Coordinates of C-alpha atoms and ligand atoms in Angstrom, one line a residue:
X273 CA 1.0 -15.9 -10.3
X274 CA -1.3 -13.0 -9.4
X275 CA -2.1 -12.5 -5.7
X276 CA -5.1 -10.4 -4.7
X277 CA -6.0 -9.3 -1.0
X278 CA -9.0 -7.9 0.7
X279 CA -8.8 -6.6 3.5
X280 CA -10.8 -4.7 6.4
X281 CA -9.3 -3.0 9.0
X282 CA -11.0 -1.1 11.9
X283 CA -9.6 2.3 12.9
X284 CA -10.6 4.6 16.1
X285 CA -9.2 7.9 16.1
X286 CA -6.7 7.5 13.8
X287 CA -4.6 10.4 11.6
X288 CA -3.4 8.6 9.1
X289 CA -3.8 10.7 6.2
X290 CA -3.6 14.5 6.3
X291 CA -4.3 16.5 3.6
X292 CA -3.7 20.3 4.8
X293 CA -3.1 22.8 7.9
X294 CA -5.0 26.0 7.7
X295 CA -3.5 27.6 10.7
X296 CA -4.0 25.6 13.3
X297 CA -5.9 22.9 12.0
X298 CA -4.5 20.1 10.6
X299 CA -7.5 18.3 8.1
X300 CA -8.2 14.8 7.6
X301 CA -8.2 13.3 3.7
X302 CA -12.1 13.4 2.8
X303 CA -14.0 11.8 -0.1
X304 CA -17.6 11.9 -1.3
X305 CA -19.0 8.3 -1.1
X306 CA -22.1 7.3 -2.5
X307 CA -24.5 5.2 -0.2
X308 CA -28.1 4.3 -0.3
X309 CA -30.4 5.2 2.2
X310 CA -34.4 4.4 2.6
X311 CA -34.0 3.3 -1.1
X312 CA -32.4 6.5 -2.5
X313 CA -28.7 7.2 -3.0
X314 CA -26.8 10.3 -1.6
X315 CA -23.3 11.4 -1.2
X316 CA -21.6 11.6 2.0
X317 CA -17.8 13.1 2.9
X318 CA -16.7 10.2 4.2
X319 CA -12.5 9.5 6.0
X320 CA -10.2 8.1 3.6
X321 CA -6.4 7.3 3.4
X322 CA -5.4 7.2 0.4
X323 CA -3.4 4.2 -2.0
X324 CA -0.4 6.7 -2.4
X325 CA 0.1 6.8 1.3
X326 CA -0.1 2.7 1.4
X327 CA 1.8 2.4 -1.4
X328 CA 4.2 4.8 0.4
X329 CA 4.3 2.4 3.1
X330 CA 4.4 -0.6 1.1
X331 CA 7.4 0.4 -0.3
X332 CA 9.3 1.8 3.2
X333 CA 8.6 -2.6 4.3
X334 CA 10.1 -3.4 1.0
X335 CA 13.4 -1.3 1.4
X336 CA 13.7 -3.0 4.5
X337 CA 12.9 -6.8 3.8
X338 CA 15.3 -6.4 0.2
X339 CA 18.1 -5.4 2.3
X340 CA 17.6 -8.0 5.3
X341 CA 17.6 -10.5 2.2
X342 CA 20.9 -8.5 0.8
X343 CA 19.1 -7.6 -2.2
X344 CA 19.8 -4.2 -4.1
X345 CA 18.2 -0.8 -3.4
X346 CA 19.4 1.9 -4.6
X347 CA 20.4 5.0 -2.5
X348 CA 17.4 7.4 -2.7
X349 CA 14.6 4.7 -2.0
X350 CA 17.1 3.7 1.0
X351 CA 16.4 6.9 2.3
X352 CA 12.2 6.5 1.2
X353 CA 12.7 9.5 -1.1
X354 CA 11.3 7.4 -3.9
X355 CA 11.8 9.6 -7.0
X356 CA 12.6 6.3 -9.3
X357 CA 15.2 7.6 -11.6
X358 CA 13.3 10.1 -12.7
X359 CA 15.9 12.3 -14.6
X360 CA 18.9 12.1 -15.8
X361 CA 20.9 13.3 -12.1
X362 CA 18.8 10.5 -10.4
X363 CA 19.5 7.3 -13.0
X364 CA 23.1 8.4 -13.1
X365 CA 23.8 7.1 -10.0
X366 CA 22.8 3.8 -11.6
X367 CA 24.3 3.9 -14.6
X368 CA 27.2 6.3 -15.7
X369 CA 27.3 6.2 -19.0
X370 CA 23.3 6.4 -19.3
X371 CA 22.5 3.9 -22.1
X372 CA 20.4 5.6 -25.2
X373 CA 18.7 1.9 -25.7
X374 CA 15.1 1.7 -23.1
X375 CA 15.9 -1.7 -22.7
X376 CA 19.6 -1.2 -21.5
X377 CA 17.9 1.6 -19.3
X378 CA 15.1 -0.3 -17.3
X379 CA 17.3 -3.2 -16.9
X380 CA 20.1 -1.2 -15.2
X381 CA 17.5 0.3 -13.3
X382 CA 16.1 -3.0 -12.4
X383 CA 19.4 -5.0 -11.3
X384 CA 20.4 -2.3 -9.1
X385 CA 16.7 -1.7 -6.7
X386 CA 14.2 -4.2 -6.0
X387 CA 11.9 -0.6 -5.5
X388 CA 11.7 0.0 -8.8
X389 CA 11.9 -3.5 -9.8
X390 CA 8.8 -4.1 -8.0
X391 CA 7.0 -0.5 -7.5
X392 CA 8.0 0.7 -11.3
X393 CA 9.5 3.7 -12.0
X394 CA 8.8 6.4 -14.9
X395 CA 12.1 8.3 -16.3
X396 CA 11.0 11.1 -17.9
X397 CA 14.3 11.8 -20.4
X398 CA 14.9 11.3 -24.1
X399 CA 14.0 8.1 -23.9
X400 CA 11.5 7.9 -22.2
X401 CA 11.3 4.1 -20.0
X402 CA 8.6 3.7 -17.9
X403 CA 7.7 0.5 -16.2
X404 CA 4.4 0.1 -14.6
X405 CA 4.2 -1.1 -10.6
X406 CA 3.8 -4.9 -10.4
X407 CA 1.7 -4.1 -7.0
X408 CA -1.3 -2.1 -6.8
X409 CA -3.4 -0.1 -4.3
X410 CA -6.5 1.0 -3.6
X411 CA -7.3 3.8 -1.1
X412 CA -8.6 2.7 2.2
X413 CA -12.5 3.5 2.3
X414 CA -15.3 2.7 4.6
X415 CA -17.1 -0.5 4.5
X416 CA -20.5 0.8 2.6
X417 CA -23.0 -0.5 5.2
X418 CA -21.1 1.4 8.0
X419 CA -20.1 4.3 5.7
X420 CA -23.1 6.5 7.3
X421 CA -21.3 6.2 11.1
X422 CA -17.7 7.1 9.9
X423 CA -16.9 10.3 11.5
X424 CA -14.1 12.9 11.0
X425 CA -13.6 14.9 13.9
X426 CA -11.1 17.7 15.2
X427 CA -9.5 16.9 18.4
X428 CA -8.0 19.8 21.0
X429 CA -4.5 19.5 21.6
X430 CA -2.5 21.9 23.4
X431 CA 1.5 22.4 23.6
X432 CA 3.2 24.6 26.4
X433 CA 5.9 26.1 27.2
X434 CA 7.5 27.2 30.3
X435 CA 8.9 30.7 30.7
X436 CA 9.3 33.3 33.2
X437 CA 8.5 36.4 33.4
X438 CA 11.9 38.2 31.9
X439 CA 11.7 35.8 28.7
X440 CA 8.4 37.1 28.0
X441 CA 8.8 39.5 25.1
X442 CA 5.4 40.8 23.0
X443 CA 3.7 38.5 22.2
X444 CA 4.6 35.3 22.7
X445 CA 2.2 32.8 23.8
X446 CA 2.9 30.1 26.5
X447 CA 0.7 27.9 25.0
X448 CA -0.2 26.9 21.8
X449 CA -3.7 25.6 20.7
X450 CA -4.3 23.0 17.5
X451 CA -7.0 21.1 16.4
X452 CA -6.3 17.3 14.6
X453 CA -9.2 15.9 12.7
X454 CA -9.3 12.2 13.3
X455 CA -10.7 10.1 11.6
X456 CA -12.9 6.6 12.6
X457 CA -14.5 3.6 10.3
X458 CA -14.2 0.7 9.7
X459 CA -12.0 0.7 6.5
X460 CA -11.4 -2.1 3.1
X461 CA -9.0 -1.9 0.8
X462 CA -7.4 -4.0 -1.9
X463 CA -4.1 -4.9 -2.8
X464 CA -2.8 -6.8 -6.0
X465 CA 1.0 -8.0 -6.3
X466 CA 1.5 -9.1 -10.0
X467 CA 4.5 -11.7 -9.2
X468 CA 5.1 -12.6 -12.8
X469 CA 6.1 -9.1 -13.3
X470 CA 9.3 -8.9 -10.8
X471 CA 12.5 -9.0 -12.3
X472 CA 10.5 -9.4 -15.6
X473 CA 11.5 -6.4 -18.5
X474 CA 8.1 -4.6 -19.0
X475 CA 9.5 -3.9 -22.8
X476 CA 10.3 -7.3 -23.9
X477 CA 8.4 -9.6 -21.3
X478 CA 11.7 -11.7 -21.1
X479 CA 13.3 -12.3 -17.4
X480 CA 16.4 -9.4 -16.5
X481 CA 17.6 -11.4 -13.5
X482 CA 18.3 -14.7 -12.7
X483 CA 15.7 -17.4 -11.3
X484 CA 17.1 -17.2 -8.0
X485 CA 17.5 -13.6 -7.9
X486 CA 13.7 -13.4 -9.2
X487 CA 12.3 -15.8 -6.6
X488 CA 14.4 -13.7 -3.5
X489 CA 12.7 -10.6 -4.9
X490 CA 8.9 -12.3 -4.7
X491 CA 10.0 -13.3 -1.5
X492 CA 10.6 -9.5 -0.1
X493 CA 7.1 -8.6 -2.1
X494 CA 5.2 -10.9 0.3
X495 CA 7.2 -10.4 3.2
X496 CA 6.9 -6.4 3.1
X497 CA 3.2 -7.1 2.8
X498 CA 2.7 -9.3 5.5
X499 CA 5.3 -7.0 7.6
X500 CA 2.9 -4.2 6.5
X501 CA -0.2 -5.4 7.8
X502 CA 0.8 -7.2 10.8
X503 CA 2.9 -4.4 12.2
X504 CA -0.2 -1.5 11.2
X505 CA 3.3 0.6 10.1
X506 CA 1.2 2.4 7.3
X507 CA -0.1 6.1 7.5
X508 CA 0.5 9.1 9.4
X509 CA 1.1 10.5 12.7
X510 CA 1.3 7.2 14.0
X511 CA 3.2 8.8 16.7
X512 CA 0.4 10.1 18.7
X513 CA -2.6 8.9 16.5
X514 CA -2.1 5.1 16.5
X515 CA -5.3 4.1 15.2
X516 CA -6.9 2.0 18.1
X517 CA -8.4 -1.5 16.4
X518 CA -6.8 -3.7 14.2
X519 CA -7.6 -6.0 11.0
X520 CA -10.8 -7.2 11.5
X521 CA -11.1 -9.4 8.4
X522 CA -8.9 -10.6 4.9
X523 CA -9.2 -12.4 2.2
X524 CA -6.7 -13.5 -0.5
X525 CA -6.7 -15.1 -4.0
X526 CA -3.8 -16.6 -5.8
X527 CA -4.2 -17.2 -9.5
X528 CA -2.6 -17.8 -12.8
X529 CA -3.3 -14.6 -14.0
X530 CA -5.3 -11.3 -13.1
X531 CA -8.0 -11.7 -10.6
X532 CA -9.4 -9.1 -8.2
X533 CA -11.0 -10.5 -5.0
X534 CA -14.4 -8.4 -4.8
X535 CA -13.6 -5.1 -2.9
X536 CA -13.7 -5.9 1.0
X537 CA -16.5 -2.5 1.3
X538 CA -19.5 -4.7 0.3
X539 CA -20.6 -7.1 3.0
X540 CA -21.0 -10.2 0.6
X541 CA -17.1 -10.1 -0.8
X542 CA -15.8 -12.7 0.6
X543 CA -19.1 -14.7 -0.8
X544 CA -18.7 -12.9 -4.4
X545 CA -15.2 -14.2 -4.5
X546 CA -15.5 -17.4 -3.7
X547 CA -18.1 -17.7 -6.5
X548 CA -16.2 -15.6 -9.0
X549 CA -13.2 -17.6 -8.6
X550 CA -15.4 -20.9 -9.2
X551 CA -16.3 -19.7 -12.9
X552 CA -12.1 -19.2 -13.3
X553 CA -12.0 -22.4 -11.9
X554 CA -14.4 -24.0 -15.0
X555 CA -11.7 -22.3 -17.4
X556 CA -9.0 -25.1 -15.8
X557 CA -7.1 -22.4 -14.2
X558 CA -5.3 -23.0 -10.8
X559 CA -7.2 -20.9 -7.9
X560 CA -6.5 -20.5 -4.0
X561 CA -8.6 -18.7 -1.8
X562 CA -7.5 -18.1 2.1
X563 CA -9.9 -15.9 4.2
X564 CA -10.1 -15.0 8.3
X565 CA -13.8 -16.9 8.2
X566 CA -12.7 -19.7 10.4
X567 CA -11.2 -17.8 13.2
X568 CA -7.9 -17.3 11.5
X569 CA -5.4 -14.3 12.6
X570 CA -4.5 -12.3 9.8
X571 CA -0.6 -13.9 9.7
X572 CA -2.1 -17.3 10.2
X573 CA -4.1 -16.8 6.6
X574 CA -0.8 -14.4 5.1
X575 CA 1.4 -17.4 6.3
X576 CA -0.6 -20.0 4.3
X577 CA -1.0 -18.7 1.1
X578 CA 3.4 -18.0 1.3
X579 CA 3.6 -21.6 2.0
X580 CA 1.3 -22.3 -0.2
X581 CA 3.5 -20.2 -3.2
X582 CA 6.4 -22.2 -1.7
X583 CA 4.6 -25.5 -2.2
X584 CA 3.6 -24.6 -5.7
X585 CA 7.3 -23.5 -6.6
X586 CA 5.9 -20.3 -7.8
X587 CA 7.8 -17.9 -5.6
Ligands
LIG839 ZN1 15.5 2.9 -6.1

């Protein structure tokens, strides 16, 4: 079963994703975009977070969920270091002898993190094993038509310190001036969770772990991901910058196999997906399609389409 979400999120002043500090000022991540405007099309710099900081994220849920279910996770992604066996000194702590064969190699990897199971993992010895992620994301970018109102802006900030006179010495400053960009927009991005793929070798297509053990794992995929959006833990200097909004709008598709629900920036996606998915409906494949149009909360439509996984007996 392949799940694929859409999903719109609005964001006021948020921080999110910050590329670099050039003294003082800290810089928001920035893309060129290509809108149309009076007919003719132009780029614009536009606020972006990217997929590596949501995959990021994705990944800190899914630590968390595998180990309230008592699955495996290895030491470094415990810690959200997720270098994913990458050498030699990291898969040792796997497996010690390291096997020479790839397929004793990405299956040791695999019974011992649900991480790497799920997010892949590329381990760059003699040989080589790399296994591709069975979830996918897209960087969060402005809804097109609103794409010409999204604003990065620096913000004035100011830290102080007391001190009297004696502790004075040169030149050190009481205060200390920095500038934030922040961004605002009303953001879509997509997410695809290939659940076939979990606790499924990515050499021989044939299942590592037990049923059981497979369906827990596809549990902890979906759970992270609802935890994920319903808790808006994703991003950046969420400390001080929570982004003031929420999810505004999301849609998901569960099929047999690949399917991408239209990408939430275009006003008409929710439309183009219901259509789409009617043409894989003529093929006789199974679809499901769940969407916030009726007044739904995002967890009330995220709840459904687990229950409706559960119902199916795919999970
Ligand atoms: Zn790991």
């Amino acid at each position: 079963m392949f799940l694929s979400l859409g999903v719109r999120f609005e964001a006021n002043v948020e921080a999110l994703n910050m590329v670099e500090t050039a003294g003082n000022y800290g810089k928001h991540r920035r893309v060129p975009y290509l809108v149309e405007e009076d007919g003719k099309l132009k780029t614009v710099y536009v606020p972006a977070i990217s997929g590596e900081s949501l995959a990021h994220a994705y990944q800190e849920h899914l630590v968390r969920e595998a180990l309230s279910l008592n699955l495996p996770v290895c030491d470094d992604c415990r810690k959200g270091e997720f270098f994913k066996s990458m050498n030699r000194v990291h898969l040792q702590k796997k497996v010690d002898p390291i096997p020479d064969d790839p397929k004793r190699i990405e299956e040791a990897i695999v019974k011992s993190c649900v991480v790497e199971d799920v997010g892949g993992f590329l381990y760059a010895e003699k040989p080589p094993v790399r296994r591709s992620s069975a979830f996918q994301v897209s960087y969060a970018l402005p809804v097109k038509s609103t794409a010409l109102f999204a604003t990065s802006e620096p913000q004035l900030h100011a830290r102080h310190a007391q001190m009297d006179a004696s502790s004075k010495k040169g030149n050190a400053s009481e205060q200390m001036i920095y500038y934030v960009e922040t961004g605002t927009a009303l953001y879509g991005f997509t997410f695809n969770l290939d659940l076939d793929a979990i606790g499924v070798s990515a050499i021989t297509a044939e299942p590592i772990l037990e049923k059981e053990d497979i369906k827990a794992r596809r549990e902890a995929a979906l759970k992270s991901l609802f935890r994920m959006l319903s808790s808006s833990q994703f991003g950046a200097k969420l400390s001080r910058f929570f982004p003031v909004g929420g999810i505004t709008e999301l849609v998901v598709t569960v099929t047999e196999h690949p399917f991408v629900v239209t990408s939430p920036i275009y006003d008409d996606y929710v439309e183009k997906t219901r259509r789409r998915l009617d043409v894989l409906k003529g093929f006789n494949e199974s679809t499901y399609l769940a969407t916030t149009e009726d007044g739904k909360v995002p967890e009330e439509v995220l709840k459904e389409v687990i229950d409706h996984l559960n119902d199916g007996e795919t999970l």
